[in-house]
Amino acid sequence: MEDDPPVTELAITLDRHLREGTGRGQSLAAGLPELIAALAGASKVLARQVRRAAFSGSLGYSGGTNVTGDSQKKLDIVANQTVLDAVAPTGVVAAVVSEELKVARILSDRPEARFVLCTDPLDGSSNTDIDGAVGTIFGIYPRAASGAVDEARDLQRKGSEQIAAGYVLYGPATVLVYTAGDGVFGFTLDEDRGEFVLTLDRVRCPARGHYYSANLGHLREWHRGIRKYLEYLTERDPATRRPYSLRYVGALVADLHRSLIEGGLYFYPADQGHANGKLRLLYECAPLGFVIEQAGGRASTGTQRILEVRAGSIHQRVPFVIGSAEDVELYESFMRREP
Ligand code: AFP
C-alpha cells in the first residue's frame, strides 16, 4: 500500500499555532497556550485509553451515577482524571467544572490561576462499548478577580464570557477543534509524530445544510413549532434540498462536527423526560456555541442566543439547537410561529 506523503516540517502543529497566535498578529492571553496544550495532551492520552479500553478493562459501567443522574461509564471516570491530571500542573486553572464532578474542583487560588475550565471529559459515553465516536468538550473562562473561587462570580457564567473553547472528536481520526475568539481551527492527530497538525484552517460553517440530528424518540413530546419544523424538513422539495437526511450519532461532538464541516443542525429540545432539555449549559452548549458562532453558525435554546444564557448552577440543563445559521434561524422561526 502506498505510504501517505510524510507530514513535512512546514506543517503547522498545534504547539506552533498556540505559540504564534492565529496568524493575524493576535497572540493568545498569557497562560492560555499552556492550558490548551495541556488539554491537547490529555486528549492524546484519552485517545489511547479509549482505543485500548477493552484491554484495560475500562469498558462498561462503573456502577455509580454522576450528579445529573446519568449512569457513569468507567471511561467517564478515567477521562475526568486524565483531564484533571493534565491541567492541574499548568498552575493557570483555579477551578474545574466537570460533568463528572458534583461540585467544582478547586485547583488553586494563586494569582496566576487566572482561568476556570468547564469540561465534559467524555461526551457520548453511551457509545464507548459499541466502538462509537466519543468526544471531549472544553470552555475556558477568565477569572474576574483572583483569590478564593466564588461560585456566583467565577462559575455562574455566560458563554459570551469565554476566552476560548473547543472539542476533541475521537473518531476514525482524532481531531481537535478550537477557537480563541479569532476564527476556528482544526487539527488532526498524527500518531506517527504524536503531534496535532493543522488540517482545518479558519473553518466556515455552511449557511445551510442537508442533515439534521435529533433523538426522534422524543418527537411526540416536543414543542408544536419543532414538530412543524420537522414536517417541513422531511417534505420533498429539491430546491431547498429537502428532505434533509437524519444523522444521529449519540455523541453531540460528532453530530456538531458534521454540522460545522458540511452544514445542517443538531437539536435537543425540552421533552417530558427533560423539562429544561438534556444538555448541560456550561460544559456542552456554551463551548460549542462559541465555536459555531466563530465559524459563522448559530446556537440557541430555540428562543435565546445560547451565549447569552447565564448559568444559575454549574450543571444547569438547557434546550439546545446548533448548526448552520439559516437552518437554526428557521428552527427558531417555527418555534415563534407556534407559541
Ligand atoms: P453523555 O455525554 O452523558 O453520554 O451524553 C451524551 C449527550 O449529552 C450528547 O452527546 C448526545 O447527543 C445526547 O446526550 C444523547 O442523548 P440521548 O441518548 O437521550 O439521545
mmCIF file with all atom_site columns, C-alpha atoms in Angstrom, residues 113-305:
data_model
loop_
_atom_site.group_PDB
_atom_site.id
_atom_site.type_symbol
_atom_site.label_atom_id
_atom_site.label_alt_id
_atom_site.label_comp_id
_atom_site.label_asym_id
_atom_site.label_entity_id
_atom_site.label_seq_id
_atom_site.pdbx_PDB_ins_code
_atom_site.Cartn_x
_atom_site.Cartn_y
_atom_site.Cartn_z
_atom_site.occupancy
_atom_site.B_iso_or_equiv
_atom_site.pdbx_formal_charge
_atom_site.auth_seq_id
_atom_site.auth_comp_id
_atom_site.auth_asym_id
_atom_site.auth_atom_id
_atom_site.pdbx_PDB_model_num
ATOM 1   C CA . ALA A 1 113 ? -4.525  30.695 38.289 1.00 0.00 ? 113 ALA A CA 1
ATOM 2   C CA . ARG A 1 114 ? -6.479  33.033 36.036 1.00 0.00 ? 114 ARG A CA 1
ATOM 3   C CA . PHE A 1 115 ? -8.862  30.606 34.328 1.00 0.00 ? 115 PHE A CA 1
ATOM 4   C CA . VAL A 1 116 ? -11.939 28.491 35.068 1.00 0.00 ? 116 VAL A CA 1
ATOM 5   C CA . LEU A 1 117 ? -12.224 25.337 32.930 1.00 0.00 ? 117 LEU A CA 1
ATOM 6   C CA . CYS A 1 118 ? -15.632 23.809 32.144 1.00 0.00 ? 118 CYS A CA 1
ATOM 7   C CA . THR A 1 119 ? -15.443 20.361 30.584 1.00 0.00 ? 119 THR A CA 1
ATOM 8   C CA . ASP A 1 120 ? -17.346 17.272 29.509 1.00 0.00 ? 120 ASP A CA 1
ATOM 9   C CA . PRO A 1 121 ? -14.353 14.923 29.629 1.00 0.00 ? 121 PRO A CA 1
ATOM 10  C CA . LEU A 1 122 ? -16.127 12.150 27.678 1.00 0.00 ? 122 LEU A CA 1
ATOM 11  C CA . ASP A 1 123 ? -19.093 13.253 25.626 1.00 0.00 ? 123 ASP A CA 1
ATOM 12  C CA . GLY A 1 124 ? -21.225 10.448 24.205 1.00 0.00 ? 124 GLY A CA 1
ATOM 13  C CA . SER A 1 125 ? -20.052 7.850  26.692 1.00 0.00 ? 125 SER A CA 1
ATOM 14  C CA . SER A 1 126 ? -23.060 5.733  25.787 1.00 0.00 ? 126 SER A CA 1
ATOM 15  C CA . ASN A 1 127 ? -21.005 4.905  22.679 1.00 0.00 ? 127 ASN A CA 1
ATOM 16  C CA . THR A 1 128 ? -17.925 3.534  24.462 1.00 0.00 ? 128 THR A CA 1
ATOM 17  C CA . ASP A 1 129 ? -18.942 -0.141 24.486 1.00 0.00 ? 129 ASP A CA 1
ATOM 18  C CA . ILE A 1 130 ? -20.128 -0.149 20.877 1.00 0.00 ? 130 ILE A CA 1
ATOM 19  C CA . ASP A 1 131 ? -16.930 1.404  19.480 1.00 0.00 ? 131 ASP A CA 1
ATOM 20  C CA . GLY A 1 132 ? -18.824 4.552  18.526 1.00 0.00 ? 132 GLY A CA 1
ATOM 21  C CA . ALA A 1 133 ? -17.482 8.087  18.310 1.00 0.00 ? 133 ALA A CA 1
ATOM 22  C CA . VAL A 1 134 ? -16.947 9.976  21.577 1.00 0.00 ? 134 VAL A CA 1
ATOM 23  C CA . GLY A 1 135 ? -15.530 13.392 22.391 1.00 0.00 ? 135 GLY A CA 1
ATOM 24  C CA . THR A 1 136 ? -14.183 15.865 24.927 1.00 0.00 ? 136 THR A CA 1
ATOM 25  C CA . ILE A 1 137 ? -15.643 19.385 25.218 1.00 0.00 ? 137 ILE A CA 1
ATOM 26  C CA . PHE A 1 138 ? -13.989 22.380 26.917 1.00 0.00 ? 138 PHE A CA 1
ATOM 27  C CA . GLY A 1 139 ? -14.825 26.031 27.629 1.00 0.00 ? 139 GLY A CA 1
ATOM 28  C CA . ILE A 1 140 ? -12.343 28.413 29.253 1.00 0.00 ? 140 ILE A CA 1
ATOM 29  C CA . TYR A 1 141 ? -13.357 31.499 31.234 1.00 0.00 ? 141 TYR A CA 1
ATOM 30  C CA . PRO A 1 142 ? -11.054 34.251 32.523 1.00 0.00 ? 142 PRO A CA 1
ATOM 31  C CA . ARG A 1 143 ? -11.464 34.972 36.202 1.00 0.00 ? 143 ARG A CA 1
ATOM 32  C CA . ALA A 1 144 ? -12.847 38.384 37.107 1.00 0.00 ? 144 ALA A CA 1
ATOM 33  C CA . ALA A 1 145 ? -10.720 38.525 40.260 1.00 0.00 ? 145 ALA A CA 1
ATOM 34  C CA . SER A 1 146 ? -8.003  36.430 41.913 1.00 0.00 ? 146 SER A CA 1
ATOM 35  C CA . GLY A 1 147 ? -8.216  34.879 45.382 1.00 0.00 ? 147 GLY A CA 1
ATOM 36  C CA . ALA A 1 148 ? -10.714 32.304 46.571 1.00 0.00 ? 148 ALA A CA 1
ATOM 37  C CA . VAL A 1 149 ? -13.070 30.950 43.899 1.00 0.00 ? 149 VAL A CA 1
ATOM 38  C CA . ASP A 1 150 ? -16.574 32.369 44.271 1.00 0.00 ? 150 ASP A CA 1
ATOM 39  C CA . GLU A 1 151 ? -19.429 30.263 42.793 1.00 0.00 ? 151 GLU A CA 1
ATOM 40  C CA . ALA A 1 152 ? -21.579 33.210 41.629 1.00 0.00 ? 152 ALA A CA 1
ATOM 41  C CA . ARG A 1 153 ? -18.703 35.317 40.242 1.00 0.00 ? 153 ARG A CA 1
ATOM 42  C CA . ASP A 1 154 ? -16.429 32.616 38.815 1.00 0.00 ? 154 ASP A CA 1
ATOM 43  C CA . LEU A 1 155 ? -18.728 29.711 37.918 1.00 0.00 ? 155 LEU A CA 1
ATOM 44  C CA . GLN A 1 156 ? -22.190 31.044 37.115 1.00 0.00 ? 156 GLN A CA 1
ATOM 45  C CA . ARG A 1 157 ? -21.087 32.395 33.744 1.00 0.00 ? 157 ARG A CA 1
ATOM 46  C CA . LYS A 1 158 ? -22.470 33.401 30.379 1.00 0.00 ? 158 LYS A CA 1
ATOM 47  C CA . GLY A 1 159 ? -20.951 31.673 27.353 1.00 0.00 ? 159 GLY A CA 1
ATOM 48  C CA . SER A 1 160 ? -20.133 35.082 25.840 1.00 0.00 ? 160 SER A CA 1
ATOM 49  C CA . GLU A 1 161 ? -17.538 35.487 28.641 1.00 0.00 ? 161 GLU A CA 1
ATOM 50  C CA . GLN A 1 162 ? -15.469 32.535 27.342 1.00 0.00 ? 162 GLN A CA 1
ATOM 51  C CA . ILE A 1 163 ? -11.945 33.383 26.176 1.00 0.00 ? 163 ILE A CA 1
ATOM 52  C CA . ALA A 1 164 ? -11.522 30.047 24.355 1.00 0.00 ? 164 ALA A CA 1
ATOM 53  C CA . ALA A 1 165 ? -13.449 26.837 23.704 1.00 0.00 ? 165 ALA A CA 1
ATOM 54  C CA . GLY A 1 166 ? -13.257 23.657 21.693 1.00 0.00 ? 166 GLY A CA 1
ATOM 55  C CA . TYR A 1 167 ? -13.683 19.945 21.452 1.00 0.00 ? 167 TYR A CA 1
ATOM 56  C CA . VAL A 1 168 ? -11.846 16.772 20.562 1.00 0.00 ? 168 VAL A CA 1
ATOM 57  C CA . LEU A 1 169 ? -13.537 14.101 18.437 1.00 0.00 ? 169 LEU A CA 1
ATOM 58  C CA . TYR A 1 170 ? -12.284 10.539 18.923 1.00 0.00 ? 170 TYR A CA 1
ATOM 59  C CA . GLY A 1 171 ? -13.439 9.049  15.652 1.00 0.00 ? 171 GLY A CA 1
ATOM 60  C CA . PRO A 1 172 ? -11.536 7.192  12.931 1.00 0.00 ? 172 PRO A CA 1
ATOM 61  C CA . ALA A 1 173 ? -9.036  10.023 13.423 1.00 0.00 ? 173 ALA A CA 1
ATOM 62  C CA . THR A 1 174 ? -8.610  12.195 16.493 1.00 0.00 ? 174 THR A CA 1
ATOM 63  C CA . VAL A 1 175 ? -9.466  15.812 15.659 1.00 0.00 ? 175 VAL A CA 1
ATOM 64  C CA . LEU A 1 176 ? -9.138  18.826 17.961 1.00 0.00 ? 176 LEU A CA 1
ATOM 65  C CA . VAL A 1 177 ? -11.078 21.971 17.067 1.00 0.00 ? 177 VAL A CA 1
ATOM 66  C CA . TYR A 1 178 ? -10.691 25.229 18.992 1.00 0.00 ? 178 TYR A CA 1
ATOM 67  C CA . THR A 1 179 ? -11.339 28.954 18.911 1.00 0.00 ? 179 THR A CA 1
ATOM 68  C CA . ALA A 1 180 ? -9.848  31.753 20.945 1.00 0.00 ? 180 ALA A CA 1
ATOM 69  C CA . GLY A 1 181 ? -12.213 34.343 19.530 1.00 0.00 ? 181 GLY A CA 1
ATOM 70  C CA . ASP A 1 182 ? -10.458 34.869 16.198 1.00 0.00 ? 182 ASP A CA 1
ATOM 71  C CA . GLY A 1 183 ? -11.646 32.055 13.963 1.00 0.00 ? 183 GLY A CA 1
ATOM 72  C CA . VAL A 1 184 ? -11.952 28.291 14.286 1.00 0.00 ? 184 VAL A CA 1
ATOM 73  C CA . PHE A 1 185 ? -9.070  25.909 13.643 1.00 0.00 ? 185 PHE A CA 1
ATOM 74  C CA . GLY A 1 186 ? -8.994  22.090 13.384 1.00 0.00 ? 186 GLY A CA 1
ATOM 75  C CA . PHE A 1 187 ? -6.010  19.844 13.993 1.00 0.00 ? 187 PHE A CA 1
ATOM 76  C CA . THR A 1 188 ? -5.714  16.132 13.238 1.00 0.00 ? 188 THR A CA 1
ATOM 77  C CA . LEU A 1 189 ? -3.555  13.959 15.490 1.00 0.00 ? 189 LEU A CA 1
ATOM 78  C CA . ASP A 1 190 ? -0.652  12.493 13.533 1.00 0.00 ? 190 ASP A CA 1
ATOM 79  C CA . GLU A 1 191 ? 0.023   9.444  15.670 1.00 0.00 ? 191 GLU A CA 1
ATOM 80  C CA . ASP A 1 192 ? 3.330   8.838  13.842 1.00 0.00 ? 192 ASP A CA 1
ATOM 81  C CA . ARG A 1 193 ? 4.635   12.163 15.115 1.00 0.00 ? 193 ARG A CA 1
ATOM 82  C CA . GLY A 1 194 ? 2.472   12.393 18.232 1.00 0.00 ? 194 GLY A CA 1
ATOM 83  C CA . GLU A 1 195 ? 1.506   15.905 17.108 1.00 0.00 ? 195 GLU A CA 1
ATOM 84  C CA . PHE A 1 196 ? -1.720  17.674 16.267 1.00 0.00 ? 196 PHE A CA 1
ATOM 85  C CA . VAL A 1 197 ? -1.289  19.142 12.766 1.00 0.00 ? 197 VAL A CA 1
ATOM 86  C CA . LEU A 1 198 ? -3.429  21.943 11.273 1.00 0.00 ? 198 LEU A CA 1
ATOM 87  C CA . THR A 1 199 ? -5.852  20.402 8.751  1.00 0.00 ? 199 THR A CA 1
ATOM 88  C CA . LEU A 1 200 ? -8.822  22.808 9.029  1.00 0.00 ? 200 LEU A CA 1
ATOM 89  C CA . ASP A 1 201 ? -7.749  26.455 8.782  1.00 0.00 ? 201 ASP A CA 1
ATOM 90  C CA . ARG A 1 202 ? -10.323 29.160 9.644  1.00 0.00 ? 202 ARG A CA 1
ATOM 91  C CA . VAL A 1 203 ? -13.314 26.843 9.284  1.00 0.00 ? 203 VAL A CA 1
ATOM 92  C CA . ARG A 1 204 ? -16.558 28.379 7.970  1.00 0.00 ? 204 ARG A CA 1
ATOM 93  C CA . CYS A 1 205 ? -19.851 26.607 8.687  1.00 0.00 ? 205 CYS A CA 1
ATOM 94  C CA . PRO A 1 206 ? -22.040 26.426 5.533  1.00 0.00 ? 206 PRO A CA 1
ATOM 95  C CA . ALA A 1 207 ? -25.042 28.775 5.840  1.00 0.00 ? 207 ALA A CA 1
ATOM 96  C CA . ARG A 1 208 ? -27.422 25.883 5.214  1.00 0.00 ? 208 ARG A CA 1
ATOM 97  C CA . GLY A 1 209 ? -27.042 22.137 5.208  1.00 0.00 ? 209 GLY A CA 1
ATOM 98  C CA . HIS A 1 210 ? -28.780 18.916 4.319  1.00 0.00 ? 210 HIS A CA 1
ATOM 99  C CA . TYR A 1 211 ? -28.561 16.951 7.598  1.00 0.00 ? 211 TYR A CA 1
ATOM 100 C CA . TYR A 1 212 ? -30.375 17.098 10.897 1.00 0.00 ? 212 TYR A CA 1
ATOM 101 C CA . SER A 1 213 ? -29.500 15.355 14.167 1.00 0.00 ? 213 SER A CA 1
ATOM 102 C CA . ALA A 1 214 ? -32.051 14.739 16.918 1.00 0.00 ? 214 ALA A CA 1
ATOM 103 C CA . ASN A 1 215 ? -33.351 11.878 19.061 1.00 0.00 ? 215 ASN A CA 1
ATOM 104 C CA . LEU A 1 216 ? -36.692 11.402 17.270 1.00 0.00 ? 216 LEU A CA 1
ATOM 105 C CA . GLY A 1 217 ? -37.742 9.041  20.009 1.00 0.00 ? 217 GLY A CA 1
ATOM 106 C CA . HIS A 1 218 ? -38.956 12.111 21.909 1.00 0.00 ? 218 HIS A CA 1
ATOM 107 C CA . LEU A 1 219 ? -40.728 13.693 18.906 1.00 0.00 ? 219 LEU A CA 1
ATOM 108 C CA . ARG A 1 220 ? -44.247 13.447 20.342 1.00 0.00 ? 220 ARG A CA 1
ATOM 109 C CA . GLU A 1 221 ? -43.241 15.451 23.415 1.00 0.00 ? 221 GLU A CA 1
ATOM 110 C CA . TRP A 1 222 ? -41.636 18.362 21.587 1.00 0.00 ? 222 TRP A CA 1
ATOM 111 C CA . HIS A 1 223 ? -42.898 21.934 21.262 1.00 0.00 ? 223 HIS A CA 1
ATOM 112 C CA . ARG A 1 224 ? -45.546 22.156 18.480 1.00 0.00 ? 224 ARG A CA 1
ATOM 113 C CA . GLY A 1 225 ? -43.326 24.516 16.460 1.00 0.00 ? 225 GLY A CA 1
ATOM 114 C CA . ILE A 1 226 ? -40.476 21.962 16.438 1.00 0.00 ? 226 ILE A CA 1
ATOM 115 C CA . ARG A 1 227 ? -42.804 19.191 15.288 1.00 0.00 ? 227 ARG A CA 1
ATOM 116 C CA . LYS A 1 228 ? -43.966 21.502 12.480 1.00 0.00 ? 228 LYS A CA 1
ATOM 117 C CA . TYR A 1 229 ? -40.316 22.236 11.626 1.00 0.00 ? 229 TYR A CA 1
ATOM 118 C CA . LEU A 1 230 ? -39.643 18.503 11.366 1.00 0.00 ? 230 LEU A CA 1
ATOM 119 C CA . GLU A 1 231 ? -42.597 18.113 8.988  1.00 0.00 ? 231 GLU A CA 1
ATOM 120 C CA . TYR A 1 232 ? -41.079 20.919 6.886  1.00 0.00 ? 232 TYR A CA 1
ATOM 121 C CA . LEU A 1 233 ? -37.615 19.279 6.920  1.00 0.00 ? 233 LEU A CA 1
ATOM 122 C CA . THR A 1 234 ? -38.996 15.935 5.775  1.00 0.00 ? 234 THR A CA 1
ATOM 123 C CA . GLU A 1 235 ? -41.150 17.266 2.898  1.00 0.00 ? 235 GLU A CA 1
ATOM 124 C CA . ARG A 1 236 ? -39.741 16.760 -0.637 1.00 0.00 ? 236 ARG A CA 1
ATOM 125 C CA . ASP A 1 237 ? -38.520 19.972 -2.318 1.00 0.00 ? 237 ASP A CA 1
ATOM 126 C CA . PRO A 1 238 ? -35.272 19.678 -4.308 1.00 0.00 ? 238 PRO A CA 1
ATOM 127 C CA . ALA A 1 239 ? -34.971 23.471 -4.494 1.00 0.00 ? 239 ALA A CA 1
ATOM 128 C CA . THR A 1 240 ? -34.337 23.570 -0.733 1.00 0.00 ? 240 THR A CA 1
ATOM 129 C CA . ARG A 1 241 ? -32.520 20.204 -0.650 1.00 0.00 ? 241 ARG A CA 1
ATOM 130 C CA . ARG A 1 242 ? -35.398 18.686 1.291  1.00 0.00 ? 242 ARG A CA 1
ATOM 131 C CA . PRO A 1 243 ? -35.999 16.197 2.707  1.00 0.00 ? 243 PRO A CA 1
ATOM 132 C CA . TYR A 1 244 ? -32.960 16.588 4.949  1.00 0.00 ? 244 TYR A CA 1
ATOM 133 C CA . SER A 1 245 ? -31.204 13.332 5.907  1.00 0.00 ? 245 SER A CA 1
ATOM 134 C CA . LEU A 1 246 ? -31.202 12.205 9.522  1.00 0.00 ? 246 LEU A CA 1
ATOM 135 C CA . ARG A 1 247 ? -27.855 11.522 11.191 1.00 0.00 ? 247 ARG A CA 1
ATOM 136 C CA . TYR A 1 248 ? -27.689 10.892 14.950 1.00 0.00 ? 248 TYR A CA 1
ATOM 137 C CA . VAL A 1 249 ? -24.514 9.511  16.493 1.00 0.00 ? 249 VAL A CA 1
ATOM 138 C CA . GLY A 1 250 ? -25.463 9.771  20.178 1.00 0.00 ? 250 GLY A CA 1
ATOM 139 C CA . ALA A 1 251 ? -22.413 11.970 20.734 1.00 0.00 ? 251 ALA A CA 1
ATOM 140 C CA . LEU A 1 252 ? -23.057 15.710 20.379 1.00 0.00 ? 252 LEU A CA 1
ATOM 141 C CA . VAL A 1 253 ? -19.421 16.347 19.395 1.00 0.00 ? 253 VAL A CA 1
ATOM 142 C CA . ALA A 1 254 ? -19.684 14.048 16.374 1.00 0.00 ? 254 ALA A CA 1
ATOM 143 C CA . ASP A 1 255 ? -23.030 15.486 15.219 1.00 0.00 ? 255 ASP A CA 1
ATOM 144 C CA . LEU A 1 256 ? -21.772 19.041 15.773 1.00 0.00 ? 256 LEU A CA 1
ATOM 145 C CA . HIS A 1 257 ? -18.550 18.385 13.835 1.00 0.00 ? 257 HIS A CA 1
ATOM 146 C CA . ARG A 1 258 ? -20.585 17.227 10.832 1.00 0.00 ? 258 ARG A CA 1
ATOM 147 C CA . SER A 1 259 ? -22.773 20.327 11.032 1.00 0.00 ? 259 SER A CA 1
ATOM 148 C CA . LEU A 1 260 ? -19.679 22.543 11.288 1.00 0.00 ? 260 LEU A CA 1
ATOM 149 C CA . ILE A 1 261 ? -17.981 20.981 8.237  1.00 0.00 ? 261 ILE A CA 1
ATOM 150 C CA . GLU A 1 262 ? -20.913 20.011 5.994  1.00 0.00 ? 262 GLU A CA 1
ATOM 151 C CA . GLY A 1 263 ? -23.781 22.150 7.346  1.00 0.00 ? 263 GLY A CA 1
ATOM 152 C CA . GLY A 1 264 ? -27.058 21.200 8.956  1.00 0.00 ? 264 GLY A CA 1
ATOM 153 C CA . LEU A 1 265 ? -28.179 21.275 12.570 1.00 0.00 ? 265 LEU A CA 1
ATOM 154 C CA . TYR A 1 266 ? -28.444 19.344 15.826 1.00 0.00 ? 266 TYR A CA 1
ATOM 155 C CA . PHE A 1 267 ? -31.229 19.893 18.339 1.00 0.00 ? 267 PHE A CA 1
ATOM 156 C CA . TYR A 1 268 ? -32.223 18.511 21.732 1.00 0.00 ? 268 TYR A CA 1
ATOM 157 C CA . PRO A 1 269 ? -35.413 20.299 22.818 1.00 0.00 ? 269 PRO A CA 1
ATOM 158 C CA . ALA A 1 270 ? -37.211 20.049 26.108 1.00 0.00 ? 270 ALA A CA 1
ATOM 159 C CA . ASP A 1 271 ? -39.435 16.981 26.475 1.00 0.00 ? 271 ASP A CA 1
ATOM 160 C CA . GLN A 1 272 ? -41.367 15.249 29.268 1.00 0.00 ? 272 GLN A CA 1
ATOM 161 C CA . GLY A 1 273 ? -38.225 13.496 30.498 1.00 0.00 ? 273 GLY A CA 1
ATOM 162 C CA . HIS A 1 274 ? -36.076 16.633 30.188 1.00 0.00 ? 274 HIS A CA 1
ATOM 163 C CA . ALA A 1 275 ? -38.256 19.642 31.087 1.00 0.00 ? 275 ALA A CA 1
ATOM 164 C CA . ASN A 1 276 ? -35.301 22.008 30.543 1.00 0.00 ? 276 ASN A CA 1
ATOM 165 C CA . GLY A 1 277 ? -33.638 19.974 27.791 1.00 0.00 ? 277 GLY A CA 1
ATOM 166 C CA . LYS A 1 278 ? -30.954 17.338 28.396 1.00 0.00 ? 278 LYS A CA 1
ATOM 167 C CA . LEU A 1 279 ? -27.718 19.086 27.543 1.00 0.00 ? 279 LEU A CA 1
ATOM 168 C CA . ARG A 1 280 ? -25.623 20.954 30.112 1.00 0.00 ? 280 ARG A CA 1
ATOM 169 C CA . LEU A 1 281 ? -25.040 24.664 29.501 1.00 0.00 ? 281 LEU A CA 1
ATOM 170 C CA . LEU A 1 282 ? -21.522 25.246 30.880 1.00 0.00 ? 282 LEU A CA 1
ATOM 171 C CA . TYR A 1 283 ? -19.666 22.214 29.505 1.00 0.00 ? 283 TYR A CA 1
ATOM 172 C CA . GLU A 1 284 ? -21.648 21.176 26.421 1.00 0.00 ? 284 GLU A CA 1
ATOM 173 C CA . CYS A 1 285 ? -23.738 24.009 24.938 1.00 0.00 ? 285 CYS A CA 1
ATOM 174 C CA . ALA A 1 286 ? -21.772 27.202 25.688 1.00 0.00 ? 286 ALA A CA 1
ATOM 175 C CA . PRO A 1 287 ? -18.369 25.916 24.447 1.00 0.00 ? 287 PRO A CA 1
ATOM 176 C CA . LEU A 1 288 ? -19.844 24.541 21.205 1.00 0.00 ? 288 LEU A CA 1
ATOM 177 C CA . GLY A 1 289 ? -21.946 27.699 20.823 1.00 0.00 ? 289 GLY A CA 1
ATOM 178 C CA . PHE A 1 290 ? -18.753 29.796 20.908 1.00 0.00 ? 290 PHE A CA 1
ATOM 179 C CA . VAL A 1 291 ? -17.086 27.550 18.311 1.00 0.00 ? 291 VAL A CA 1
ATOM 180 C CA . ILE A 1 292 ? -20.053 27.525 15.914 1.00 0.00 ? 292 ILE A CA 1
ATOM 181 C CA . GLU A 1 293 ? -20.570 31.308 16.126 1.00 0.00 ? 293 GLU A CA 1
ATOM 182 C CA . GLN A 1 294 ? -16.887 31.881 15.411 1.00 0.00 ? 294 GLN A CA 1
ATOM 183 C CA . ALA A 1 295 ? -17.393 29.778 12.249 1.00 0.00 ? 295 ALA A CA 1
ATOM 184 C CA . GLY A 1 296 ? -20.455 31.772 11.149 1.00 0.00 ? 296 GLY A CA 1
ATOM 185 C CA . GLY A 1 297 ? -23.049 29.339 12.516 1.00 0.00 ? 297 GLY A CA 1
ATOM 186 C CA . ARG A 1 298 ? -25.653 29.834 15.230 1.00 0.00 ? 298 ARG A CA 1
ATOM 187 C CA . ALA A 1 299 ? -26.640 28.291 18.597 1.00 0.00 ? 299 ALA A CA 1
ATOM 188 C CA . SER A 1 300 ? -29.634 28.949 20.857 1.00 0.00 ? 300 SER A CA 1
ATOM 189 C CA . THR A 1 301 ? -32.174 27.497 23.248 1.00 0.00 ? 301 THR A CA 1
ATOM 190 C CA . GLY A 1 302 ? -34.666 27.881 20.400 1.00 0.00 ? 302 GLY A CA 1
ATOM 191 C CA . THR A 1 303 ? -35.657 31.269 21.741 1.00 0.00 ? 303 THR A CA 1
ATOM 192 C CA . GLN A 1 304 ? -32.453 32.794 23.224 1.00 0.00 ? 304 GLN A CA 1
ATOM 193 C CA . ARG A 1 305 ? -28.826 33.007 21.949 1.00 0.00 ? 305 ARG A CA 1
#
